[in-house]
Coordinates of C-alpha atoms and ligand atoms in Angstrom, one line a residue:
X1 CA 0.0 -0.1 0.1
X2 CA 1.4 3.6 -0.4
X3 CA 2.6 5.6 2.0
X4 CA 0.2 9.2 2.4
X5 CA 1.1 11.7 4.2
X6 CA -1.1 14.9 5.3
X7 CA -0.9 17.8 7.4
X8 CA -4.3 18.7 9.5
X9 CA -3.7 21.7 11.4
X10 CA -5.9 20.4 14.7
X11 CA -8.1 23.7 16.7
X12 CA -9.6 22.9 19.1
X13 CA -11.3 25.6 20.2
X14 CA -13.1 26.2 23.5
X15 CA -15.7 24.7 25.1
X16 CA -16.5 20.6 25.0
X17 CA -13.7 21.6 21.6
X18 CA -10.9 20.5 22.8
X19 CA -12.7 17.2 23.8
X20 CA -15.1 16.6 21.2
X21 CA -12.1 16.8 18.7
X22 CA -9.8 14.3 20.4
X23 CA -12.4 11.9 19.5
X24 CA -12.0 13.0 15.8
X25 CA -8.5 12.1 16.3
X26 CA -8.8 8.9 17.3
X27 CA -10.9 7.8 14.4
X28 CA -8.3 9.8 12.4
X29 CA -5.4 7.8 13.9
X30 CA -7.7 3.9 13.5
X31 CA -8.3 5.1 10.2
X32 CA -4.5 6.2 8.7
X33 CA -3.9 2.7 10.6
X34 CA -6.0 0.5 8.4
X35 CA -5.9 3.0 5.2
X36 CA -1.3 3.6 5.6
X37 CA -2.1 7.0 5.7
X38 CA -0.1 9.3 8.6
X39 CA -1.4 13.2 10.1
X40 CA 1.0 15.1 11.3
X41 CA -1.4 17.4 12.9
X42 CA -0.4 20.3 13.9
X43 CA -2.6 22.6 16.6
X44 CA -2.8 26.4 17.1
X45 CA -5.7 27.9 19.6
X46 CA -8.2 29.7 18.0
X47 CA -11.4 32.0 19.8
X48 CA -11.5 32.3 23.5
X49 CA -8.5 30.3 24.0
X50 CA -6.4 32.4 21.7
X51 CA -7.6 35.3 23.6
X52 CA -7.1 34.7 26.9
X53 CA -3.0 33.1 25.6
X54 CA -2.0 36.2 23.7
X55 CA -5.1 38.6 24.1
X56 CA -6.1 38.1 20.0
X57 CA -9.0 35.3 18.6
X58 CA -6.2 34.5 15.5
X59 CA -3.4 34.4 16.8
X60 CA -0.7 34.7 13.6
X61 CA 0.8 31.6 14.4
X62 CA -1.9 29.3 13.5
X63 CA -3.6 31.3 10.3
X64 CA -0.1 30.0 9.3
X65 CA -0.5 26.9 9.9
X66 CA -3.8 27.0 8.8
X67 CA -3.0 28.1 5.1
X68 CA -0.3 25.4 5.0
X69 CA -1.7 22.4 6.0
X70 CA -3.8 20.6 3.7
X71 CA -6.9 20.8 5.7
X72 CA -8.6 22.6 9.2
X73 CA -9.9 20.4 11.8
X74 CA -11.6 22.4 14.6
X75 CA -13.8 22.1 17.3
X76 CA -15.9 25.1 19.2
X77 CA -15.3 28.3 19.3
X78 CA -17.0 31.1 22.2
X79 CA -17.3 31.3 25.8
X80 CA -19.9 33.4 28.3
X81 CA -17.0 35.8 29.8
X82 CA -16.8 36.9 25.7
X83 CA -20.4 37.3 25.3
X84 CA -21.1 40.9 25.9
X85 CA -21.2 42.2 22.2
X86 CA -19.8 45.4 23.7
X87 CA -16.6 43.5 24.1
X88 CA -14.3 44.1 20.5
X89 CA -12.8 41.3 20.4
X90 CA -14.7 38.2 20.8
X91 CA -13.8 34.9 19.7
X92 CA -16.8 34.5 17.1
X93 CA -14.1 37.2 15.0
X94 CA -11.3 34.7 14.6
X95 CA -13.7 32.1 13.2
X96 CA -15.4 34.8 10.5
X97 CA -11.8 36.1 9.8
X98 CA -10.3 32.6 9.4
X99 CA -12.6 32.0 6.9
X100 CA -12.9 35.2 4.6
X101 CA -8.6 34.3 4.8
X102 CA -8.6 30.9 3.5
X103 CA -11.5 32.1 1.0
X104 CA -13.7 29.2 2.5
X105 CA -16.4 30.7 0.4
X106 CA -18.9 27.2 0.5
X107 CA -19.8 26.0 4.2
X108 CA -22.0 22.3 3.6
X109 CA -24.1 21.2 5.9
X110 CA -25.5 17.2 5.4
X111 CA -28.5 17.0 8.0
X112 CA -30.0 13.3 7.4
X113 CA -32.8 11.4 10.2
X114 CA -30.9 8.5 11.3
X115 CA -33.4 5.2 11.8
X116 CA -32.0 4.6 14.9
X117 CA -32.7 8.1 16.5
X118 CA -35.8 8.7 14.9
X119 CA -37.3 9.1 18.6
X120 CA -35.4 11.7 19.4
X121 CA -36.8 14.3 17.4
X122 CA -39.3 16.7 18.5
X123 CA -40.8 16.2 15.1
X124 CA -43.1 13.3 14.6
X125 CA -41.7 10.5 13.2
X126 CA -43.7 10.0 10.1
X127 CA -42.1 13.6 8.9
X128 CA -38.4 13.1 9.6
X129 CA -38.2 9.5 8.6
X130 CA -36.0 9.0 5.5
X131 CA -34.9 12.8 5.7
X132 CA -32.1 13.4 3.6
X133 CA -31.3 17.0 2.7
X134 CA -27.7 19.3 2.6
X135 CA -27.2 22.9 3.3
X136 CA -25.3 24.9 1.2
X137 CA -24.9 27.6 2.6
X138 CA -22.6 31.2 1.4
X139 CA -20.0 31.7 3.8
X140 CA -18.0 34.7 2.7
X141 CA -20.0 37.0 2.3
X142 CA -23.3 38.9 2.3
X143 CA -24.5 40.7 5.5
X144 CA -22.1 38.7 7.4
X145 CA -18.8 40.4 5.6
X146 CA -21.0 43.5 4.7
X147 CA -20.3 47.1 6.0
X148 CA -21.7 48.0 9.6
X149 CA -21.7 50.8 11.8
X150 CA -23.7 53.2 14.3
X151 CA -24.7 56.9 13.8
X152 CA -26.6 59.8 14.9
X153 CA -25.1 60.0 17.8
X154 CA -25.0 56.3 18.4
X155 CA -29.7 56.1 17.6
X156 CA -28.8 53.8 14.5
X157 CA -27.3 50.5 13.7
X158 CA -27.0 49.3 10.9
X159 CA -25.9 46.2 8.5
X160 CA -25.8 46.1 5.0
X161 CA -26.4 43.0 2.9
X162 CA -24.6 42.9 -0.5
X163 CA -23.3 39.7 -2.5
X164 CA -21.6 40.7 -6.1
X165 CA -22.6 37.8 -9.3
X166 CA -18.8 36.0 -8.9
X167 CA -20.3 35.5 -5.2
X168 CA -23.3 34.0 -5.8
X169 CA -22.2 32.2 -9.0
X170 CA -20.0 30.2 -7.2
X171 CA -21.4 28.6 -4.9
X172 CA -24.5 27.8 -6.8
X173 CA -22.0 25.9 -9.1
X174 CA -21.2 23.9 -6.4
X175 CA -24.8 23.3 -5.1
X176 CA -25.5 21.5 -8.3
X177 CA -23.2 20.1 -9.0
X178 CA -23.3 18.5 -5.7
X179 CA -27.3 17.0 -6.9
X180 CA -26.0 15.5 -9.9
X181 CA -24.0 12.9 -6.8
X182 CA -27.4 13.1 -5.6
X183 CA -30.9 13.1 -6.1
X184 CA -30.9 16.0 -8.6
X185 CA -32.1 18.6 -6.7
X186 CA -31.6 22.6 -6.1
X187 CA -33.8 24.9 -3.9
X188 CA -32.9 28.4 -3.8
X189 CA -33.3 29.2 -0.5
X190 CA -33.8 33.9 -0.4
X191 CA -36.7 36.2 0.4
X192 CA -37.1 37.7 -3.4
X193 CA -39.9 38.8 -2.5
X194 CA -38.2 41.9 -0.7
X195 CA -34.3 42.3 -0.8
X196 CA -32.6 43.4 -3.2
X197 CA -29.5 40.8 -2.7
X198 CA -32.1 38.0 -2.8
X199 CA -33.6 39.4 -6.9
X200 CA -29.9 38.6 -7.5
X201 CA -29.7 35.3 -6.4
X202 CA -32.6 34.5 -8.4
X203 CA -31.6 36.2 -11.4
X204 CA -27.8 34.3 -11.1
X205 CA -29.8 30.5 -10.2
X206 CA -32.5 31.4 -13.2
X207 CA -29.0 31.9 -16.0
X208 CA -26.7 28.9 -13.9
X209 CA -29.9 26.1 -14.0
X210 CA -30.1 26.8 -17.8
X211 CA -26.8 23.7 -17.8
X212 CA -27.8 21.9 -15.6
X213 CA -31.4 20.7 -17.5
X214 CA -30.7 17.3 -15.6
X215 CA -30.9 18.7 -12.3
X216 CA -34.8 20.4 -11.2
X217 CA -35.5 23.5 -8.8
X218 CA -37.9 25.7 -7.4
X219 CA -36.9 28.5 -5.0
X220 CA -39.3 28.8 -1.4
X221 CA -38.7 32.7 0.3
X222 CA -36.9 32.0 3.5
X223 CA -39.7 32.2 6.0
X224 CA -42.1 30.0 3.9
X225 CA -38.8 27.2 4.1
X226 CA -38.3 27.6 8.3
X227 CA -41.9 26.3 8.0
X228 CA -41.1 22.8 5.6
X229 CA -38.2 22.7 6.9
X230 CA -40.6 20.7 9.4
X231 CA -43.5 19.9 7.9
X232 CA -41.6 17.9 5.8
X233 CA -38.0 17.8 5.1
X234 CA -38.1 14.8 3.0
X235 CA -39.0 17.5 0.2
X236 CA -35.2 19.0 0.1
X237 CA -32.4 17.0 -1.2
X238 CA -29.4 20.5 -2.1
X239 CA -30.9 23.9 0.3
X240 CA -28.1 26.8 -1.5
X241 CA -29.3 29.8 0.4
X242 CA -27.0 33.2 1.5
X243 CA -24.9 33.8 4.6
X244 CA -27.5 34.4 7.2
X245 CA -30.7 32.4 5.9
X246 CA -27.9 29.2 6.3
X247 CA -27.1 30.0 9.0
X248 CA -30.8 30.2 11.0
X249 CA -32.0 27.3 9.2
X250 CA -29.4 24.8 9.9
X251 CA -29.9 24.9 13.3
X252 CA -33.8 24.0 12.3
X253 CA -32.5 21.7 10.5
X254 CA -30.5 19.6 13.0
X255 CA -33.4 19.3 15.5
X256 CA -35.2 17.1 11.9
X257 CA -31.9 14.8 12.8
X258 CA -32.7 14.4 16.7
X259 CA -29.8 16.5 18.0
X260 CA -27.7 19.3 17.5
X261 CA -24.8 16.8 18.1
X262 CA -24.4 14.5 15.3
X263 CA -24.0 17.5 12.3
X264 CA -20.8 17.8 11.0
X265 CA -20.1 20.7 8.8
X266 CA -17.1 20.8 6.1
X267 CA -16.6 24.6 4.4
X268 CA -14.7 25.0 1.6
X269 CA -12.8 27.4 -0.3
X270 CA -10.6 27.1 -4.0
X271 CA -7.6 26.3 -2.3
X272 CA -8.7 25.1 1.4
X273 CA -10.8 23.6 4.0
X274 CA -12.0 23.1 6.9
X275 CA -14.2 21.0 9.0
X276 CA -16.1 21.5 12.2
X277 CA -19.2 20.5 13.7
X278 CA -22.2 22.7 13.8
X279 CA -23.1 22.7 17.7
X280 CA -21.4 25.3 19.4
X281 CA -18.4 25.0 22.5
X282 CA -21.5 24.4 25.1
X283 CA -19.4 25.7 28.3
X284 CA -21.7 23.8 30.6
X285 CA -20.9 21.1 29.2
X286 CA -17.0 21.8 29.4
X287 CA -14.1 19.0 31.0
X288 CA -17.7 16.6 31.8
X289 CA -16.2 14.1 28.8
X290 CA -20.6 13.9 28.2
X291 CA -20.1 15.7 24.5
X292 CA -21.4 14.0 22.1
X293 CA -18.6 13.8 19.5
X294 CA -19.8 12.2 16.6
X295 CA -20.6 15.7 15.2
X296 CA -16.6 16.3 14.6
X297 CA -16.5 12.2 13.6
X298 CA -18.9 13.3 11.7
X299 CA -16.6 16.1 10.5
X300 CA -13.1 14.4 9.5
X301 CA -14.9 12.1 7.9
X302 CA -16.0 14.3 5.4
X303 CA -12.5 16.1 5.6
X304 CA -11.6 12.8 4.5
X305 CA -13.5 12.5 1.5
X306 CA -12.4 15.9 0.5
X307 CA -8.8 15.0 1.0
X308 CA -9.5 12.3 -1.4
X309 CA -9.9 9.1 1.0
X310 CA -13.4 8.2 0.0
X311 CA -13.1 5.2 1.4
X312 CA -11.7 6.1 4.7
X313 CA -14.9 8.4 4.7
X314 CA -17.1 5.9 4.2
X315 CA -16.0 3.9 7.4
X316 CA -16.5 6.4 9.1
X317 CA -20.0 7.3 8.7
X318 CA -20.0 3.2 8.7
X319 CA -18.9 2.8 11.8
X320 CA -21.1 5.5 13.4
X321 CA -23.6 4.3 12.2
X322 CA -22.8 0.7 13.2
X323 CA -22.5 2.9 17.7
X324 CA -25.7 4.2 16.8
X325 CA -27.3 0.9 16.0
X326 CA -26.1 -0.6 19.2
X327 CA -26.8 2.0 21.6
X328 CA -23.3 3.8 22.0
X329 CA -25.2 7.6 22.7
X330 CA -23.8 10.4 24.6
X331 CA -26.6 11.7 27.0
X332 CA -28.5 14.6 24.7
X333 CA -29.0 10.9 22.4
X334 CA -30.6 9.0 25.5
X335 CA -33.6 8.7 27.0
X336 CA -32.9 6.6 29.5
X337 CA -29.4 9.0 30.6
X338 CA -28.4 6.3 33.3
X339 CA -27.0 4.3 29.8
X340 CA -25.7 7.8 29.0
X341 CA -21.7 6.8 27.7
X342 CA -19.7 9.5 28.0
X343 CA -17.3 10.8 25.2
X344 CA -14.5 9.5 24.8
X345 CA -16.5 6.2 25.2
X346 CA -18.5 6.7 22.2
X347 CA -14.9 8.0 20.2
X348 CA -13.4 4.2 21.2
X349 CA -16.0 2.4 19.8
X350 CA -16.6 4.5 16.7
X351 CA -12.5 3.7 16.6
X352 CA -13.1 0.0 17.1
X353 CA -15.7 -0.5 14.6
X354 CA -13.7 1.1 11.8
X355 CA -11.7 -1.8 12.7
X356 CA -13.9 -4.9 11.8
X357 CA -13.6 -5.5 8.6
X358 CA -16.7 -5.2 6.0
X359 CA -18.6 -7.8 6.0
Ligands
LIG401 C1 -22.4 29.2 12.9 C2 -22.3 29.2 13.5 C3 -21.2 31.3 13.6 C4 -22.2 32.0 12.5 C5 -20.1 31.8 15.2 C6 -20.2 30.9 15.9 C7 -19.6 33.5 14.2 O1 -23.3 30.7 14.2 O2 -20.7 28.8 12.2 O3 -22.8 28.7 12.4 O4 -22.7 32.6 12.2 O5 -21.1 32.0 12.0
LIG402 MN1 -24.6 29.3 13.2

């Protein structure tokens, strides 16, 4: 077997980040030993931990390590001690600057209803069963990065939501290409009945769909999409949307699979890729070994897929499904909490399940 080597920037971050990342690394190493891959792990600080140690949320060294790595694996960012909105230095700035600097314009958030977890969803089983969708969220533009400020003696605040055609085109293209490998449907989620930027999204989408006549398309206004997501999640295949709408509907979509602790994500650009769980830093669980590591582990699977190690990615996804069927579940996924496994036990179970040869 030819030996492969990848350099991975590992940013454990804040709260439960270090714990879930440790389990993802455990699983990566197990995949590495099966496929003869060496992962050179370069740990670096970002978020509150970086503010505490270096006074900035994204130190230069961290930036450098991420730029030079083949991929970035991130835990979570955020700490209640920096929640005060009047603070000028905040952990989240690190993540936003990193996304921008690495050019990660395309955030991919797959959501599926696992049969083993159907009972956990607050939604009725018949609505959720079989749901399998992926959100393509624009990540480096829109209202997150528009001009913002205060005027009139601090009595007025504004955030500008603007999009260039090229910013829309590049993510819509990836959404169409993803649809071709799935169930061939792309839904544009926007607010084109009100917002000019959404009307530009529609124009670009309509022009581009002519090149993908094999893909079905539709539009859903974001308010209606929020409702459809709960009432009929199976109607979606690929969703493409702007930064803020994608942020909101992806948290909403997590309800479908029963726990935010299950959702992985990939943030992709022309040259770089960053992989992180959708969940936040969950500070009240930090250090207790109770957090669900599956979103981080599934993010590592997305990372392997991006690096061209499809077999390893599939193996992790199968091992995760196996562990859920065998009830190796953290407390967020347990109806009877007394049967819950710890974060490290779940990571160990996934790593062990990997080593079992596929029948
Ligand atoms: C996410 C998070 C971030 C975002 C925050 C932490 C800046 O909510 O990745 O969804 O809003 O993009
Ligand atoms: Mn979010």
